[in-house]
Short mmCIF file of C-alpha atoms in Angstrom, two decimals:
data_model
loop_
_atom_site.label_atom_id
_atom_site.label_comp_id
_atom_site.label_asym_id
_atom_site.label_seq_id
_atom_site.Cartn_x
_atom_site.Cartn_y
_atom_site.Cartn_z
CA UNK A 1 45.54 13.73 3.59
CA UNK A 2 44.66 12.30 7.18
CA UNK A 3 41.35 13.55 8.17
CA UNK A 4 40.65 13.43 12.07
CA UNK A 5 36.93 13.79 12.80
CA UNK A 6 35.25 13.53 16.52
CA UNK A 7 32.00 13.73 16.95
CA UNK A 8 32.28 16.76 19.18
CA UNK A 9 33.84 18.58 16.55
CA UNK A 10 31.18 17.61 14.10
CA UNK A 11 28.03 19.14 16.32
CA UNK A 12 29.99 22.04 16.45
CA UNK A 13 29.81 22.75 12.87
CA UNK A 14 26.77 22.92 10.58
CA UNK A 15 26.19 20.54 7.57
CA UNK A 16 27.58 23.30 5.42
CA UNK A 17 30.69 23.73 7.24
CA UNK A 18 31.25 19.74 7.30
CA UNK A 19 30.89 19.56 3.40
CA UNK A 20 34.89 20.13 3.11
CA UNK A 21 35.75 17.36 5.61
CA UNK A 22 33.23 14.91 4.06
CA UNK A 23 34.78 15.45 0.53
CA UNK A 24 38.23 15.01 1.70
CA UNK A 25 37.63 12.02 3.82
CA UNK A 26 35.06 10.34 1.23
CA UNK A 27 36.35 11.53 -2.17
CA UNK A 28 36.31 7.65 -3.59
CA UNK A 29 32.77 7.19 -2.07
CA UNK A 30 31.45 10.21 -3.44
CA UNK A 31 32.93 9.21 -6.95
CA UNK A 32 30.88 5.94 -6.84
CA UNK A 33 27.79 8.00 -5.46
CA UNK A 34 28.16 10.25 -8.43
CA UNK A 35 28.54 7.46 -10.97
CA UNK A 36 25.15 6.30 -9.78
CA UNK A 37 23.10 9.53 -9.57
CA UNK A 38 24.34 10.46 -12.81
CA UNK A 39 23.11 7.45 -14.08
CA UNK A 40 19.71 8.08 -12.76
CA UNK A 41 19.01 10.46 -15.36
CA UNK A 42 20.49 8.18 -18.05
CA UNK A 43 18.82 4.87 -17.19
CA UNK A 44 16.46 3.95 -20.05
CA UNK A 45 17.45 7.11 -22.08
CA UNK A 46 20.66 6.41 -24.10
CA UNK A 47 21.81 10.08 -24.10
CA UNK A 48 23.79 12.15 -21.73
CA UNK A 49 22.51 13.64 -18.36
CA UNK A 50 21.91 16.82 -19.91
CA UNK A 51 19.54 15.53 -22.42
CA UNK A 52 15.80 15.35 -21.60
CA UNK A 53 14.49 11.95 -20.65
CA UNK A 54 12.53 10.01 -23.29
CA UNK A 55 9.88 7.62 -22.43
CA UNK A 56 10.42 4.25 -21.34
CA UNK A 57 10.51 1.60 -24.50
CA UNK A 58 7.50 0.01 -25.06
CA UNK A 59 7.09 -3.88 -24.88
CA UNK A 60 6.85 -6.19 -27.69
CA UNK A 61 3.22 -5.66 -28.08
CA UNK A 62 3.35 -1.58 -27.79
CA UNK A 63 2.27 -1.21 -24.14
CA UNK A 64 4.43 -0.28 -21.30
CA UNK A 65 5.00 -3.19 -18.83
CA UNK A 66 4.81 -3.04 -15.12
CA UNK A 67 4.71 -5.27 -12.12
CA UNK A 68 2.00 -7.55 -10.57
CA UNK A 69 2.34 -10.73 -8.59
CA UNK A 70 2.06 -13.63 -10.56
CA UNK A 71 3.05 -13.17 -14.02
CA UNK A 72 4.86 -9.97 -13.14
CA UNK A 73 3.33 -7.61 -15.65
CA UNK A 74 0.57 -5.48 -16.08
CA UNK A 75 -0.23 -2.61 -18.77
CA UNK A 76 -0.71 1.06 -18.26
CA UNK A 77 -4.29 0.45 -19.11
CA UNK A 78 -4.84 -2.23 -16.44
CA UNK A 79 -3.00 -0.20 -13.65
CA UNK A 80 -5.36 2.97 -14.39
CA UNK A 81 -8.26 0.61 -13.74
CA UNK A 82 -6.70 -0.39 -10.34
CA UNK A 83 -5.64 3.00 -9.27
CA UNK A 84 -8.30 4.91 -6.80
CA UNK A 85 -9.83 8.01 -7.71
CA UNK A 86 -8.28 11.29 -6.84
CA UNK A 87 -5.34 13.37 -8.07
CA UNK A 88 -1.93 11.98 -7.12
CA UNK A 89 0.14 14.87 -5.96
CA UNK A 90 3.95 15.24 -5.11
CA UNK A 91 6.01 17.94 -3.52
CA UNK A 92 9.81 17.53 -3.38
CA UNK A 93 11.59 19.89 -1.42
CA UNK A 94 15.84 19.92 -2.01
CA UNK A 95 17.65 22.44 0.41
CA UNK A 96 21.04 24.31 -0.08
CA UNK A 97 23.47 21.89 -1.67
CA UNK A 98 26.55 23.58 0.08
CA UNK A 99 29.20 23.12 -2.78
CA UNK A 100 28.86 22.08 -6.77
CA UNK A 101 29.84 18.54 -5.98
CA UNK A 102 26.88 18.25 -3.73
CA UNK A 103 24.69 20.20 -6.02
CA UNK A 104 25.50 17.75 -8.67
CA UNK A 105 24.84 14.63 -6.69
CA UNK A 106 21.24 16.40 -5.49
CA UNK A 107 20.33 17.29 -9.12
CA UNK A 108 20.77 13.78 -10.08
CA UNK A 109 18.87 12.48 -7.16
CA UNK A 110 15.85 14.99 -8.04
CA UNK A 111 15.90 13.86 -11.73
CA UNK A 112 15.55 10.06 -10.46
CA UNK A 113 12.65 11.08 -8.29
CA UNK A 114 10.79 12.76 -10.67
CA UNK A 115 11.55 10.08 -13.63
CA UNK A 116 10.39 7.35 -10.76
CA UNK A 117 7.27 9.12 -9.67
CA UNK A 118 6.15 10.37 -13.20
CA UNK A 119 7.03 7.13 -15.14
CA UNK A 120 6.60 4.36 -12.44
CA UNK A 121 4.52 5.47 -9.98
CA UNK A 122 1.53 7.30 -11.71
CA UNK A 123 2.18 10.69 -10.68
CA UNK A 124 1.50 13.12 -13.52
CA UNK A 125 4.54 15.31 -14.11
CA UNK A 126 2.76 18.49 -13.83
CA UNK A 127 1.77 17.59 -10.32
CA UNK A 128 5.22 16.88 -9.25
CA UNK A 129 6.50 20.37 -7.59
CA UNK A 130 9.95 20.60 -7.10
CA UNK A 131 11.43 23.50 -4.37
CA UNK A 132 15.06 23.33 -5.22
CA UNK A 133 18.22 25.15 -3.38
CA UNK A 134 20.42 24.59 -6.18
CA UNK A 135 22.39 27.64 -7.47
CA UNK A 136 22.64 26.89 -11.05
CA UNK A 137 18.76 27.68 -11.84
CA UNK A 138 16.67 26.03 -14.20
CA UNK A 139 19.33 24.06 -15.91
CA UNK A 140 20.05 21.87 -12.95
CA UNK A 141 16.26 21.19 -12.32
CA UNK A 142 15.20 17.88 -13.20
CA UNK A 143 12.71 17.21 -16.03
CA UNK A 144 9.46 15.12 -15.57
CA UNK A 145 8.50 17.65 -12.80
CA UNK A 146 7.43 21.42 -12.39
CA UNK A 147 9.69 24.01 -10.60
CA UNK A 148 8.13 26.02 -8.00
CA UNK A 149 10.97 28.14 -7.05
CA UNK A 150 13.54 28.13 -4.61
CA UNK A 151 13.33 25.93 -1.56
CA UNK A 152 13.36 29.20 1.06
CA UNK A 153 11.47 29.31 4.19
CA UNK A 154 8.97 31.21 2.11
CA UNK A 155 8.75 29.06 -0.76
CA UNK A 156 8.20 26.33 0.98
CA UNK A 157 5.53 27.90 3.02
CA UNK A 158 3.82 29.01 -0.24
CA UNK A 159 3.67 25.59 -1.96
CA UNK A 160 2.41 24.06 1.27
CA UNK A 161 -0.63 26.35 1.29
CA UNK A 162 -1.26 26.23 -2.38
CA UNK A 163 -1.21 22.33 -2.03
CA UNK A 164 -3.30 22.16 0.95
CA UNK A 165 -6.08 24.29 -1.12
CA UNK A 166 -6.08 22.05 -4.18
CA UNK A 167 -6.15 18.88 -2.47
CA UNK A 168 -9.43 17.07 -2.10
CA UNK A 169 -10.15 14.16 0.45
CA UNK A 170 -9.53 11.61 -2.35
CA UNK A 171 -6.32 12.98 -3.31
CA UNK A 172 -2.64 11.36 -2.51
CA UNK A 173 0.23 13.68 -1.59
CA UNK A 174 3.78 12.40 -1.24
CA UNK A 175 6.40 14.88 0.12
CA UNK A 176 10.18 13.98 -0.21
CA UNK A 177 12.84 16.10 1.38
CA UNK A 178 16.49 15.91 0.19
CA UNK A 179 19.37 17.72 1.57
CA UNK A 180 21.62 18.70 4.56
CA UNK A 181 20.80 19.30 8.04
CA UNK A 182 22.32 20.49 11.39
CA UNK A 183 21.90 20.27 14.81
CA UNK A 184 22.15 23.75 16.94
CA UNK A 185 22.05 22.08 20.36
CA UNK A 186 18.25 22.46 20.72
CA UNK A 187 16.79 21.49 17.10
CA UNK A 188 17.49 19.88 14.01
CA UNK A 189 17.31 22.47 11.14
CA UNK A 190 17.06 21.78 7.33
CA UNK A 191 19.83 23.90 5.58
CA UNK A 192 18.13 26.07 3.11
CA UNK A 193 18.93 29.14 1.26
CA UNK A 194 18.39 32.08 3.45
CA UNK A 195 17.15 31.18 6.85
CA UNK A 196 16.76 27.60 7.78
CA UNK A 197 13.79 25.68 8.81
CA UNK A 198 13.90 23.32 11.99
CA UNK A 199 11.94 20.14 12.10
CA UNK A 200 9.13 21.44 14.31
CA UNK A 201 8.42 24.11 11.83
CA UNK A 202 8.39 21.81 9.10
CA UNK A 203 5.68 19.56 10.60
CA UNK A 204 3.54 22.60 11.33
CA UNK A 205 3.30 23.69 7.77
CA UNK A 206 1.28 20.50 7.02
CA UNK A 207 -1.11 20.68 9.85
CA UNK A 208 -3.86 21.48 7.63
CA UNK A 209 -3.13 19.11 5.01
CA UNK A 210 -5.80 16.40 4.91
CA UNK A 211 -6.36 14.00 2.09
CA UNK A 212 -6.88 9.99 1.61
CA UNK A 213 -3.08 9.06 1.33
CA UNK A 214 -0.17 11.20 2.70
CA UNK A 215 3.23 10.07 2.45
CA UNK A 216 6.28 11.52 4.04
CA UNK A 217 9.94 10.57 3.21
CA UNK A 218 12.41 12.81 5.00
CA UNK A 219 16.01 11.63 3.77
CA UNK A 220 18.42 13.63 5.31
CA UNK A 221 20.77 13.14 8.25
CA UNK A 222 19.05 14.03 11.92
CA UNK A 223 15.54 13.14 9.89
CA UNK A 224 14.37 10.79 12.92
CA UNK A 225 13.53 14.31 14.39
CA UNK A 226 11.09 15.06 11.79
CA UNK A 227 8.74 11.91 12.71
CA UNK A 228 7.08 13.34 15.70
CA UNK A 229 6.22 17.03 14.09
CA UNK A 230 4.74 15.40 11.00
CA UNK A 231 3.02 12.26 12.84
CA UNK A 232 -0.94 11.75 12.69
CA UNK A 233 -3.29 9.26 12.03
CA UNK A 234 -3.53 8.29 8.51
CA UNK A 235 -0.22 9.47 7.54
CA UNK A 236 2.93 7.42 6.85
CA UNK A 237 6.27 9.18 7.75
CA UNK A 238 9.21 7.59 6.78
CA UNK A 239 12.79 8.98 8.25
CA UNK A 240 16.28 7.95 6.86
CA UNK A 241 17.78 8.18 10.33
CA UNK A 242 17.04 7.83 14.34
CA UNK A 243 16.06 10.80 16.22
CA UNK A 244 19.96 10.97 17.94
CA UNK A 245 23.44 10.84 16.91
CA UNK A 246 23.20 9.95 13.16
CA UNK A 247 24.45 13.33 11.52
CA UNK A 248 26.30 12.03 8.67
CA UNK A 249 25.18 12.47 5.16
CA UNK A 250 22.74 9.66 4.00
CA UNK A 251 22.99 7.03 1.09
CA UNK A 252 18.80 6.93 1.40
CA UNK A 253 17.94 9.53 -1.18
CA UNK A 254 20.18 7.79 -3.71
CA UNK A 255 18.72 4.64 -3.46
CA UNK A 256 15.29 5.86 -3.09
CA UNK A 257 15.62 7.63 -6.41
CA UNK A 258 17.30 4.54 -7.64
CA UNK A 259 14.30 2.17 -6.30
CA UNK A 260 11.74 4.35 -8.04
CA UNK A 261 13.28 5.13 -11.31
CA UNK A 262 14.44 1.55 -11.88
CA UNK A 263 12.16 -0.73 -9.61
CA UNK A 264 13.49 -4.31 -9.67
CA UNK A 265 11.76 -7.34 -10.49
CA UNK A 266 8.17 -8.22 -8.79
CA UNK A 267 9.71 -10.82 -6.76
CA UNK A 268 12.65 -8.90 -5.39
CA UNK A 269 10.57 -5.56 -4.73
CA UNK A 270 8.00 -7.92 -2.88
CA UNK A 271 9.88 -7.74 0.54
CA UNK A 272 7.29 -8.90 2.96
CA UNK A 273 6.25 -11.85 0.50
CA UNK A 274 2.68 -11.13 0.43
CA UNK A 275 2.05 -10.99 -3.31
CA UNK A 276 1.58 -7.40 -3.40
CA UNK A 277 3.71 -4.42 -4.31
CA UNK A 278 3.21 -1.91 -1.60
CA UNK A 279 4.76 1.34 0.10
CA UNK A 280 5.77 -0.98 2.92
CA UNK A 281 7.99 -2.96 0.29
CA UNK A 282 9.38 0.29 -0.98
CA UNK A 283 10.58 1.16 2.38
CA UNK A 284 12.05 -2.48 3.07
CA UNK A 285 13.87 -2.69 -0.08
CA UNK A 286 15.63 0.72 0.46
CA UNK A 287 16.41 0.24 3.90
CA UNK A 288 17.96 -3.24 2.73
CA UNK A 289 20.07 -1.87 0.08
CA UNK A 290 21.27 1.14 2.17
CA UNK A 291 22.29 -1.29 4.98
CA UNK A 292 24.06 -3.68 2.21
CA UNK A 293 25.75 -0.91 0.87
CA UNK A 294 27.18 -0.39 4.40
CA UNK A 295 27.78 -3.92 4.64
CA UNK A 296 29.65 -4.32 1.31
CA UNK A 297 32.24 -1.49 2.31
CA UNK A 298 32.71 -3.16 5.59
CA UNK A 299 31.71 0.01 7.42
CA UNK A 300 29.22 0.75 10.59
CA UNK A 301 26.19 2.00 9.41
CA UNK A 302 25.31 5.42 10.28
CA UNK A 303 21.80 5.73 8.85
CA UNK A 304 18.93 3.51 10.27
CA UNK A 305 15.63 4.14 8.47
CA UNK A 306 12.23 4.64 10.66
CA UNK A 307 8.68 4.27 9.84
CA UNK A 308 5.71 5.70 11.77
CA UNK A 309 2.06 5.31 10.28
CA UNK A 310 -0.21 4.71 13.43
CA UNK A 311 0.00 8.33 14.40
CA UNK A 312 1.89 7.82 17.95
CA UNK A 313 4.81 9.77 16.69
CA UNK A 314 7.59 7.08 17.44
CA UNK A 315 9.23 5.55 14.40
CA UNK A 316 9.91 1.88 14.19
CA UNK A 317 12.79 -0.11 12.36
CA UNK A 318 10.28 -2.65 10.84
CA UNK A 319 13.08 -3.88 8.55
CA UNK A 320 14.62 -5.58 11.48
CA UNK A 321 12.11 -8.43 11.43
CA UNK A 322 12.82 -8.54 7.50
CA UNK A 323 16.77 -8.58 7.52
CA UNK A 324 19.27 -11.41 8.64
CA UNK A 325 21.91 -10.84 11.21
CA UNK A 326 24.33 -10.07 8.82
CA UNK A 327 22.54 -6.75 8.27
CA UNK A 328 21.68 -6.21 11.90
CA UNK A 329 18.21 -7.58 11.53
CA UNK A 330 16.66 -10.82 13.34
CA UNK A 331 15.11 -12.56 10.61
CA UNK A 332 14.41 -16.36 11.34
CA UNK A 333 14.80 -18.96 8.27
CA UNK A 334 11.50 -19.79 7.43
CA UNK A 335 9.63 -17.25 9.56
CA UNK A 336 7.42 -14.82 7.60
CA UNK A 337 6.91 -11.35 9.84
CA UNK A 338 3.17 -10.32 10.73
CA UNK A 339 2.37 -6.89 11.46
CA UNK A 340 -0.46 -6.51 13.79
CA UNK A 341 -3.46 -4.05 13.17
CA UNK A 342 -2.38 -0.47 14.53
CA UNK A 343 1.20 -1.10 14.65
CA UNK A 344 3.76 0.51 12.56
CA UNK A 345 3.65 -0.65 8.91
CA UNK A 346 0.36 -1.84 8.94
CA UNK A 347 -0.77 1.31 7.28
CA UNK A 348 1.85 1.41 4.78
CA UNK A 349 0.69 -2.29 3.62
CA UNK A 350 -2.27 -1.31 2.43
CA UNK A 351 -0.89 1.36 0.09
CA UNK A 352 -0.64 -0.39 -3.16
CA UNK A 353 2.16 0.74 -5.76
CA UNK A 354 1.57 0.06 -9.37
CA UNK A 355 5.40 0.60 -10.19
CA UNK A 356 6.13 0.00 -13.93
CA UNK A 357 9.64 -0.61 -15.54
CA UNK A 358 10.91 -0.77 -19.21
CA UNK A 359 10.68 -3.78 -21.28
CA UNK A 360 12.91 -6.72 -20.39
CA UNK A 361 15.51 -6.04 -22.98
CA UNK A 362 15.76 -2.16 -21.85
CA UNK A 363 15.90 -3.28 -18.00
CA UNK A 364 18.69 -6.04 -18.72
CA UNK A 365 20.71 -3.51 -20.65
CA UNK A 366 20.48 -0.87 -17.63
CA UNK A 367 21.48 -3.68 -15.34
CA UNK A 368 24.50 -4.20 -17.07
CA UNK A 369 25.28 -0.44 -17.03
CA UNK A 370 25.08 0.11 -13.49
CA UNK A 371 28.17 0.48 -11.24
CA UNK A 372 28.18 -1.18 -7.74
CA UNK A 373 25.84 0.26 -4.99
CA UNK A 374 27.33 3.40 -3.28
CA UNK A 375 29.88 2.45 -0.24
CA UNK A 376 29.06 4.81 2.46
CA UNK A 377 31.75 5.47 4.86
CA UNK A 378 31.69 6.53 8.82
CA UNK A 379 34.16 9.22 10.52
CA UNK A 380 37.01 7.90 11.91
CA UNK A 381 36.83 6.90 15.65
CA UNK A 382 33.00 6.91 15.73
CA UNK A 383 31.29 3.99 17.15
CA UNK A 384 27.97 5.69 18.06
CA UNK A 385 25.84 3.33 15.64
CA UNK A 386 27.30 0.05 17.41
CA UNK A 387 23.92 -1.07 18.53
CA UNK A 388 21.95 -4.11 18.93
CA UNK A 389 18.95 -5.20 17.00
CA UNK A 390 16.46 -4.02 19.42
CA UNK A 391 17.51 -0.65 19.24
CA UNK A 392 15.89 2.10 21.16
CA UNK A 393 13.98 4.39 18.80
CA UNK A 394 12.92 7.20 21.39
CA UNK A 395 13.96 10.49 20.30
CA UNK A 396 17.16 11.68 21.84
CA UNK A 397 19.60 14.55 22.30
CA UNK A 398 22.47 14.15 20.14
CA UNK A 399 25.50 13.55 22.39
CA UNK A 400 23.49 12.07 25.33
#
């Protein structure tokens, strides 16, 4: 079936209404995405997606192994000694799925995020709070986290208030947002069960949140509009898209879940080549894999991730200095980018990640089972993302 899709038509309908055309135009792509995200619940388990996850296999000496520069291995006990004091807490918000196909996709993404945070990023499972807009109830919710109820406006407000009351100055808070968004002509809104929540309102919810480490991943379309409301000193805000016409569904949450649930080798993860696995490396490798997925599919990227961690409310495509021209970057052979103090990325580069992974045998078998990365598509007759490497990241109104 031939599907015509104009930017103007897209802006006239919400993300919920756009699901039907997306499915018809991207059926083959969604099949590939579903294969990957369904595997997120399987990797390292050896069972079906409906079975509860098992702990990662231990190494031959009986300890779970992880990544460090040099020998590439660290035991869990060694990691605990390197971790700063304070509780690590996470809030995952998944909005209204729209239909059964996206419900399966988001359920698998949530499973991957929970698995990655709990098993590989040192977040206690009972401190990973999941608010979900799925319609299937608890059966569709991921293991490895704690269900906090539906992702409604009131539910999100209550969860944030409870977190704000529990957080201490030494704690860590990660917030990850997954789902659909739409633009109503004035605001970018997260699609929720019941009344939607716009980006400004979402940012206001976290104004009273204070703790040592604050990291926000907003992985939806139009997520660039969330940077300014969330931005503040000492906080890292990552968005999957620019604040303009990047309204297509994003691949970013799928690849973020995959990188957290199945971290790559230390050498591959260390994108800035400073010998330390950090939050900046996580941002860079997910950004790279998103753009590589578009390049492999020979499609124009419709998502360009942004990071703000200096509190100025403006996102920066830091990845451009680390990517070669084939992926839209400007990296030079033999040149190692340097991020000056006070620039976006400097704070993220100081946040160490003690990512762990299963033993080598299990990792190798998992890699062999993985299909190719998802191949995103772009709407027909849509050239809005044909931009040079020096993209203007100023917030814009869609259609301008």
